[in-house]
Amino acid sequence: MDSLRTLKIARNGYIAIAVVVCVFGVCLLINPDYYSADILIRLLGVIFIADGIIKMIGYFSKDFYCLAFQYDFAFGILMCALGLLILVRGSNYAQLLYVILGLVILMDALLRIQMSLDAKKFGLHLWGQILLVAILTGVFGMILVIDPYNGEGITRTLTGTAVLLEGVLNLCVAVYTVKILDRFSGQEGGRMIKNRSRAKEKSLCD
């Protein structure tokens, strides 16, 4: 499989997973008490595994900016491992479901905060929006980790919000930071290459 096809699979997979996560979050917000703990466990397990696979594919793709996937090999392995653990032994971890989900969301948000700051060096104009969404996502992830309501109904509403923000965050990352070279040519392509070179030089200086 050539690198361009791998990158397209990773980018499209990222977008697809992000949309699924957004829909999942909206469903939890609309009817938070509709889904049983067993259904939530199975859905999360499948989503974690799918997301982990896409992350690992993305890591080995040749993304122009090398931003979106730079931490995704280790994180992808972690997601697959957590997904398998949830599917196989989910009933044993039902009480920790929100904590596990909160930790995953918080970790991803922190990595995206780092990525948004790197995106600023590349001259990406939407780095600030990604940073803002990442911070909001991290706040809700932390709330789930703390679980101040001990799994009561309001916790599911907060979970829906956190999951929706996580989906929006990854959608923004995939759309705005993953660039496929054959889409850019001429003046725009030259500008992107210059921005990349300057960002690398600045990173070395820092």
PDB file of C-alpha atoms in Angstrom:
ATOM      1  CA  MET A   1       0.000   0.000   0.000  1.00  0.00           C
ATOM      2  CA  ASP A   2       1.531   3.356  -1.040  1.00  0.00           C
ATOM      3  CA  SER A   3       1.960   6.176   1.462  1.00  0.00           C
ATOM      4  CA  LEU A   4      -0.664   8.421  -0.143  1.00  0.00           C
ATOM      5  CA  ARG A   5      -3.327   5.727   0.085  1.00  0.00           C
ATOM      6  CA  THR A   6      -2.332   5.021   3.690  1.00  0.00           C
ATOM      7  CA  LEU A   7      -2.697   8.706   4.536  1.00  0.00           C
ATOM      8  CA  LYS A   8      -6.111   8.891   2.899  1.00  0.00           C
ATOM      9  CA  ILE A   9      -7.270   5.826   4.831  1.00  0.00           C
ATOM     10  CA  ALA A  10      -5.999   7.334   8.070  1.00  0.00           C
ATOM     11  CA  ARG A  11      -7.583  10.743   7.440  1.00  0.00           C
ATOM     12  CA  ASN A  12     -10.926   9.339   6.299  1.00  0.00           C
ATOM     13  CA  GLY A  13     -10.888   6.863   9.174  1.00  0.00           C
ATOM     14  CA  TYR A  14     -10.173   9.676  11.628  1.00  0.00           C
ATOM     15  CA  ILE A  15     -13.115  11.642  10.261  1.00  0.00           C
ATOM     16  CA  ALA A  16     -15.432   8.614  10.324  1.00  0.00           C
ATOM     17  CA  ILE A  17     -14.539   7.758  13.934  1.00  0.00           C
ATOM     18  CA  ALA A  18     -14.960  11.417  14.932  1.00  0.00           C
ATOM     19  CA  VAL A  19     -18.445  11.522  13.382  1.00  0.00           C
ATOM     20  CA  VAL A  20     -19.426   8.281  15.156  1.00  0.00           C
ATOM     21  CA  VAL A  21     -18.168   9.703  18.459  1.00  0.00           C
ATOM     22  CA  CYS A  22     -20.143  12.920  17.877  1.00  0.00           C
ATOM     23  CA  VAL A  23     -23.322  10.959  17.177  1.00  0.00           C
ATOM     24  CA  PHE A  24     -22.706   8.846  20.286  1.00  0.00           C
ATOM     25  CA  GLY A  25     -22.290  11.991  22.364  1.00  0.00           C
ATOM     26  CA  VAL A  26     -25.491  13.548  20.981  1.00  0.00           C
ATOM     27  CA  CYS A  27     -27.421  10.339  21.724  1.00  0.00           C
ATOM     28  CA  LEU A  28     -26.215  10.412  25.321  1.00  0.00           C
ATOM     29  CA  LEU A  29     -27.266  14.050  25.630  1.00  0.00           C
ATOM     30  CA  ILE A  30     -30.719  13.474  24.153  1.00  0.00           C
ATOM     31  CA  ASN A  31     -31.548  10.389  26.195  1.00  0.00           C
ATOM     32  CA  PRO A  32     -28.833   9.716  28.785  1.00  0.00           C
ATOM     33  CA  ASP A  33     -30.785   6.981  30.589  1.00  0.00           C
ATOM     34  CA  TYR A  34     -31.696   4.971  27.499  1.00  0.00           C
ATOM     35  CA  TYR A  35     -28.450   2.988  27.281  1.00  0.00           C
ATOM     36  CA  SER A  36     -27.634   0.335  29.843  1.00  0.00           C
ATOM     37  CA  ALA A  37     -24.121  -0.017  31.264  1.00  0.00           C
ATOM     38  CA  ASP A  38     -23.624  -3.202  29.218  1.00  0.00           C
ATOM     39  CA  ILE A  39     -24.457  -1.409  25.942  1.00  0.00           C
ATOM     40  CA  LEU A  40     -22.166   1.491  26.831  1.00  0.00           C
ATOM     41  CA  ILE A  41     -19.320  -0.898  27.618  1.00  0.00           C
ATOM     42  CA  ARG A  42     -19.668  -2.727  24.298  1.00  0.00           C
ATOM     43  CA  LEU A  43     -19.953   0.484  22.274  1.00  0.00           C
ATOM     44  CA  LEU A  44     -16.927   2.006  23.952  1.00  0.00           C
ATOM     45  CA  GLY A  45     -14.905  -1.170  23.469  1.00  0.00           C
ATOM     46  CA  VAL A  46     -15.598  -1.239  19.726  1.00  0.00           C
ATOM     47  CA  ILE A  47     -14.949   2.504  19.328  1.00  0.00           C
ATOM     48  CA  PHE A  48     -11.680   2.278  21.277  1.00  0.00           C
ATOM     49  CA  ILE A  49     -10.390  -0.585  19.129  1.00  0.00           C
ATOM     50  CA  ALA A  50     -11.406   1.076  15.843  1.00  0.00           C
ATOM     51  CA  ASP A  51      -9.865   4.367  16.950  1.00  0.00           C
ATOM     52  CA  GLY A  52      -6.671   2.630  18.030  1.00  0.00           C
ATOM     53  CA  ILE A  53      -6.271   0.916  14.662  1.00  0.00           C
ATOM     54  CA  ILE A  54      -6.795   4.183  12.778  1.00  0.00           C
ATOM     55  CA  LYS A  55      -4.304   5.955  15.034  1.00  0.00           C
ATOM     56  CA  MET A  56      -1.616   3.362  14.341  1.00  0.00           C
ATOM     57  CA  ILE A  57      -2.266   3.529  10.589  1.00  0.00           C
ATOM     58  CA  GLY A  58      -2.001   7.303  10.794  1.00  0.00           C
ATOM     59  CA  TYR A  59       1.311   7.143  12.605  1.00  0.00           C
ATOM     60  CA  PHE A  60       2.899   5.249   9.704  1.00  0.00           C
ATOM     61  CA  SER A  61       1.399   7.523   7.047  1.00  0.00           C
ATOM     62  CA  LYS A  62       3.362  10.414   5.596  1.00  0.00           C
ATOM     63  CA  ASP A  63       1.330  13.381   6.734  1.00  0.00           C
ATOM     64  CA  PHE A  64       2.680  16.676   5.396  1.00  0.00           C
ATOM     65  CA  TYR A  65       2.682  18.508   8.731  1.00  0.00           C
ATOM     66  CA  CYS A  66       3.332  15.411  10.902  1.00  0.00           C
ATOM     67  CA  LEU A  67       1.032  16.890  13.557  1.00  0.00           C
ATOM     68  CA  ALA A  68      -2.151  14.851  13.908  1.00  0.00           C
ATOM     69  CA  PHE A  69      -0.509  11.434  14.178  1.00  0.00           C
ATOM     70  CA  GLN A  70       2.772  12.231  15.935  1.00  0.00           C
ATOM     71  CA  TYR A  71       1.788  10.568  19.252  1.00  0.00           C
ATOM     72  CA  ASP A  72      -0.613   8.015  17.825  1.00  0.00           C
ATOM     73  CA  PHE A  73       1.441   4.816  17.758  1.00  0.00           C
ATOM     74  CA  ALA A  74       1.638   4.396  21.539  1.00  0.00           C
ATOM     75  CA  PHE A  75      -1.785   5.931  22.044  1.00  0.00           C
ATOM     76  CA  GLY A  76      -3.252   3.619  19.394  1.00  0.00           C
ATOM     77  CA  ILE A  77      -1.855   0.544  21.139  1.00  0.00           C
ATOM     78  CA  LEU A  78      -3.289   1.814  24.430  1.00  0.00           C
ATOM     79  CA  MET A  79      -6.721   2.348  22.856  1.00  0.00           C
ATOM     80  CA  CYS A  80      -6.777  -1.163  21.376  1.00  0.00           C
ATOM     81  CA  ALA A  81      -5.683  -2.670  24.697  1.00  0.00           C
ATOM     82  CA  LEU A  82      -8.350  -0.748  26.613  1.00  0.00           C
ATOM     83  CA  GLY A  83     -10.973  -1.693  24.039  1.00  0.00           C
ATOM     84  CA  LEU A  84     -10.167  -5.390  24.334  1.00  0.00           C
ATOM     85  CA  LEU A  85     -10.092  -5.155  28.128  1.00  0.00           C
ATOM     86  CA  ILE A  86     -13.494  -3.451  28.191  1.00  0.00           C
ATOM     87  CA  LEU A  87     -15.045  -6.002  25.836  1.00  0.00           C
ATOM     88  CA  VAL A  88     -13.613  -9.041  27.618  1.00  0.00           C
ATOM     89  CA  ARG A  89     -13.805  -7.925  31.240  1.00  0.00           C
ATOM     90  CA  GLY A  90     -16.154  -4.969  30.994  1.00  0.00           C
ATOM     91  CA  SER A  91     -18.523  -6.149  33.706  1.00  0.00           C
ATOM     92  CA  ASN A  92     -15.653  -6.023  36.208  1.00  0.00           C
ATOM     93  CA  TYR A  93     -14.934  -2.395  35.344  1.00  0.00           C
ATOM     94  CA  ALA A  94     -18.484  -1.050  35.057  1.00  0.00           C
ATOM     95  CA  GLN A  95     -18.006   1.154  38.113  1.00  0.00           C
ATOM     96  CA  LEU A  96     -14.874   2.651  36.561  1.00  0.00           C
ATOM     97  CA  LEU A  97     -16.420   3.213  33.129  1.00  0.00           C
ATOM     98  CA  TYR A  98     -16.655   6.996  33.450  1.00  0.00           C
ATOM     99  CA  VAL A  99     -13.194   7.263  34.986  1.00  0.00           C
ATOM    100  CA  ILE A 100     -11.628   5.249  32.138  1.00  0.00           C
ATOM    101  CA  LEU A 101     -13.461   7.294  29.518  1.00  0.00           C
ATOM    102  CA  GLY A 102     -12.528  10.525  31.278  1.00  0.00           C
ATOM    103  CA  LEU A 103      -8.852   9.572  31.404  1.00  0.00           C
ATOM    104  CA  VAL A 104      -8.816   8.734  27.685  1.00  0.00           C
ATOM    105  CA  ILE A 105     -10.521  12.025  26.802  1.00  0.00           C
ATOM    106  CA  LEU A 106      -8.211  13.993  29.099  1.00  0.00           C
ATOM    107  CA  MET A 107      -5.075  12.369  27.654  1.00  0.00           C
ATOM    108  CA  ASP A 108      -6.199  13.016  24.094  1.00  0.00           C
ATOM    109  CA  ALA A 109      -7.079  16.637  24.926  1.00  0.00           C
ATOM    110  CA  LEU A 110      -3.645  17.246  26.450  1.00  0.00           C
ATOM    111  CA  LEU A 111      -1.941  15.838  23.359  1.00  0.00           C
ATOM    112  CA  ARG A 112      -4.122  18.053  21.146  1.00  0.00           C
ATOM    113  CA  ILE A 113      -3.176  21.108  23.196  1.00  0.00           C
ATOM    114  CA  GLN A 114       0.478  20.288  22.486  1.00  0.00           C
ATOM    115  CA  MET A 115      -0.372  19.691  18.826  1.00  0.00           C
ATOM    116  CA  SER A 116      -2.218  23.017  18.485  1.00  0.00           C
ATOM    117  CA  LEU A 117       0.839  24.881  19.766  1.00  0.00           C
ATOM    118  CA  ASP A 118       2.958  23.039  17.203  1.00  0.00           C
ATOM    119  CA  ALA A 119       0.374  23.940  14.537  1.00  0.00           C
ATOM    120  CA  LYS A 120       0.903  27.616  15.356  1.00  0.00           C
ATOM    121  CA  LYS A 121       4.563  27.235  14.341  1.00  0.00           C
ATOM    122  CA  PHE A 122       3.449  25.910  10.953  1.00  0.00           C
ATOM    123  CA  GLY A 123       1.307  28.994  10.413  1.00  0.00           C
ATOM    124  CA  LEU A 124      -2.020  27.153  10.573  1.00  0.00           C
ATOM    125  CA  HIS A 125      -4.603  29.857  11.191  1.00  0.00           C
ATOM    126  CA  LEU A 126      -7.065  27.639  13.049  1.00  0.00           C
ATOM    127  CA  TRP A 127      -4.630  26.525  15.754  1.00  0.00           C
ATOM    128  CA  GLY A 128      -6.408  28.753  18.279  1.00  0.00           C
ATOM    129  CA  GLN A 129      -9.789  27.115  17.666  1.00  0.00           C
ATOM    130  CA  ILE A 130      -8.252  23.653  18.064  1.00  0.00           C
ATOM    131  CA  LEU A 131      -6.600  24.802  21.294  1.00  0.00           C
ATOM    132  CA  LEU A 132      -9.900  26.132  22.663  1.00  0.00           C
ATOM    133  CA  VAL A 133     -11.806  22.933  21.855  1.00  0.00           C
ATOM    134  CA  ALA A 134      -8.972  20.845  23.327  1.00  0.00           C
ATOM    135  CA  ILE A 135      -9.068  22.813  26.581  1.00  0.00           C
ATOM    136  CA  LEU A 136     -12.865  22.467  26.869  1.00  0.00           C
ATOM    137  CA  THR A 137     -12.604  18.756  26.115  1.00  0.00           C
ATOM    138  CA  GLY A 138      -9.895  18.338  28.745  1.00  0.00           C
ATOM    139  CA  VAL A 139     -12.026  20.100  31.369  1.00  0.00           C
ATOM    140  CA  PHE A 140     -14.937  17.732  30.792  1.00  0.00           C
ATOM    141  CA  GLY A 141     -12.570  14.769  30.734  1.00  0.00           C
ATOM    142  CA  MET A 142     -11.259  15.810  34.139  1.00  0.00           C
ATOM    143  CA  ILE A 143     -14.829  16.125  35.437  1.00  0.00           C
ATOM    144  CA  LEU A 144     -15.491  12.519  34.405  1.00  0.00           C
ATOM    145  CA  VAL A 145     -12.311  11.372  36.148  1.00  0.00           C
ATOM    146  CA  ILE A 146     -13.370  13.086  39.354  1.00  0.00           C
ATOM    147  CA  ASP A 147     -16.982  11.856  38.873  1.00  0.00           C
ATOM    148  CA  PRO A 148     -18.474  14.240  41.429  1.00  0.00           C
ATOM    149  CA  TYR A 149     -21.961  12.769  40.996  1.00  0.00           C
ATOM    150  CA  ASN A 150     -20.955   9.115  41.527  1.00  0.00           C
ATOM    151  CA  GLY A 151     -22.441   7.855  38.273  1.00  0.00           C
ATOM    152  CA  GLU A 152     -25.845   9.476  38.709  1.00  0.00           C
ATOM    153  CA  GLY A 153     -27.923  10.667  35.752  1.00  0.00           C
ATOM    154  CA  ILE A 154     -26.158  14.017  35.457  1.00  0.00           C
ATOM    155  CA  THR A 155     -22.868  12.170  34.983  1.00  0.00           C
ATOM    156  CA  ARG A 156     -24.228  10.659  31.769  1.00  0.00           C
ATOM    157  CA  THR A 157     -25.180  14.130  30.554  1.00  0.00           C
ATOM    158  CA  LEU A 158     -21.651  15.309  31.294  1.00  0.00           C
ATOM    159  CA  THR A 159     -20.373  12.184  29.545  1.00  0.00           C
ATOM    160  CA  GLY A 160     -22.403  13.033  26.456  1.00  0.00           C
ATOM    161  CA  THR A 161     -20.939  16.538  26.425  1.00  0.00           C
ATOM    162  CA  ALA A 162     -17.383  15.244  26.873  1.00  0.00           C
ATOM    163  CA  VAL A 163     -17.807  12.618  24.144  1.00  0.00           C
ATOM    164  CA  LEU A 164     -19.323  15.172  21.757  1.00  0.00           C
ATOM    165  CA  LEU A 165     -16.442  17.582  22.349  1.00  0.00           C
ATOM    166  CA  GLU A 166     -13.957  14.736  21.834  1.00  0.00           C
ATOM    167  CA  GLY A 167     -15.552  13.966  18.478  1.00  0.00           C
ATOM    168  CA  VAL A 168     -15.537  17.630  17.429  1.00  0.00           C
ATOM    169  CA  LEU A 169     -11.898  17.957  18.504  1.00  0.00           C
ATOM    170  CA  ASN A 170     -10.739  14.990  16.433  1.00  0.00           C
ATOM    171  CA  LEU A 171     -12.845  16.123  13.484  1.00  0.00           C
ATOM    172  CA  CYS A 172     -11.128  19.530  13.581  1.00  0.00           C
ATOM    173  CA  VAL A 173      -7.723  17.876  13.825  1.00  0.00           C
ATOM    174  CA  ALA A 174      -8.370  15.576  10.862  1.00  0.00           C
ATOM    175  CA  VAL A 175      -9.846  18.280   8.636  1.00  0.00           C
ATOM    176  CA  TYR A 176      -7.476  21.144   9.417  1.00  0.00           C
ATOM    177  CA  THR A 177      -4.100  19.559  10.169  1.00  0.00           C
ATOM    178  CA  VAL A 178      -3.921  16.441   7.968  1.00  0.00           C
ATOM    179  CA  LYS A 179      -2.872  17.550   4.508  1.00  0.00           C
ATOM    180  CA  ILE A 180      -2.525  15.315   1.460  1.00  0.00           C
ATOM    181  CA  LEU A 181       0.181  16.531  -0.891  1.00  0.00           C
ATOM    182  CA  ASP A 182      -1.603  15.880  -4.163  1.00  0.00           C
ATOM    183  CA  ARG A 183      -4.236  18.420  -3.151  1.00  0.00           C
ATOM    184  CA  PHE A 184      -1.756  21.264  -3.058  1.00  0.00           C
ATOM    185  CA  SER A 185       0.266  22.708  -5.852  1.00  0.00           C
ATOM    186  CA  GLY A 186       1.638  25.965  -7.123  1.00  0.00           C
ATOM    187  CA  GLN A 187       1.702  28.990  -4.842  1.00  0.00           C
ATOM    188  CA  GLU A 188      -0.223  27.319  -2.002  1.00  0.00           C
ATOM    189  CA  GLY A 189       2.038  24.294  -2.018  1.00  0.00           C
ATOM    190  CA  GLY A 190       5.106  26.523  -1.936  1.00  0.00           C
ATOM    191  CA  ARG A 191       3.688  28.471   0.998  1.00  0.00           C
ATOM    192  CA  MET A 192       3.015  25.261   2.926  1.00  0.00           C
ATOM    193  CA  ILE A 193       6.544  23.976   2.347  1.00  0.00           C
ATOM    194  CA  LYS A 194       8.014  27.272   3.535  1.00  0.00           C
ATOM    195  CA  ASN A 195       5.839  27.194   6.666  1.00  0.00           C
ATOM    196  CA  ARG A 196       6.935  23.647   7.398  1.00  0.00           C
ATOM    197  CA  SER A 197      10.611  24.526   7.003  1.00  0.00           C
ATOM    198  CA  ARG A 198      10.284  27.570   9.237  1.00  0.00           C
ATOM    199  CA  ALA A 199       8.460  25.567  11.891  1.00  0.00           C
ATOM    200  CA  LYS A 200      11.186  22.928  11.934  1.00  0.00           C
ATOM    201  CA  GLU A 201      13.871  25.587  12.198  1.00  0.00           C
ATOM    202  CA  LYS A 202      12.006  27.247  15.074  1.00  0.00           C
ATOM    203  CA  SER A 203      11.632  23.910  16.861  1.00  0.00           C
ATOM    204  CA  LEU A 204      15.359  23.321  16.605  1.00  0.00           C
ATOM    205  CA  CYS A 205      16.051  26.797  17.966  1.00  0.00           C
ATOM    206  CA  ASP A 206      13.642  26.255  20.873  1.00  0.00           C
TER     207      ASP A 206
END
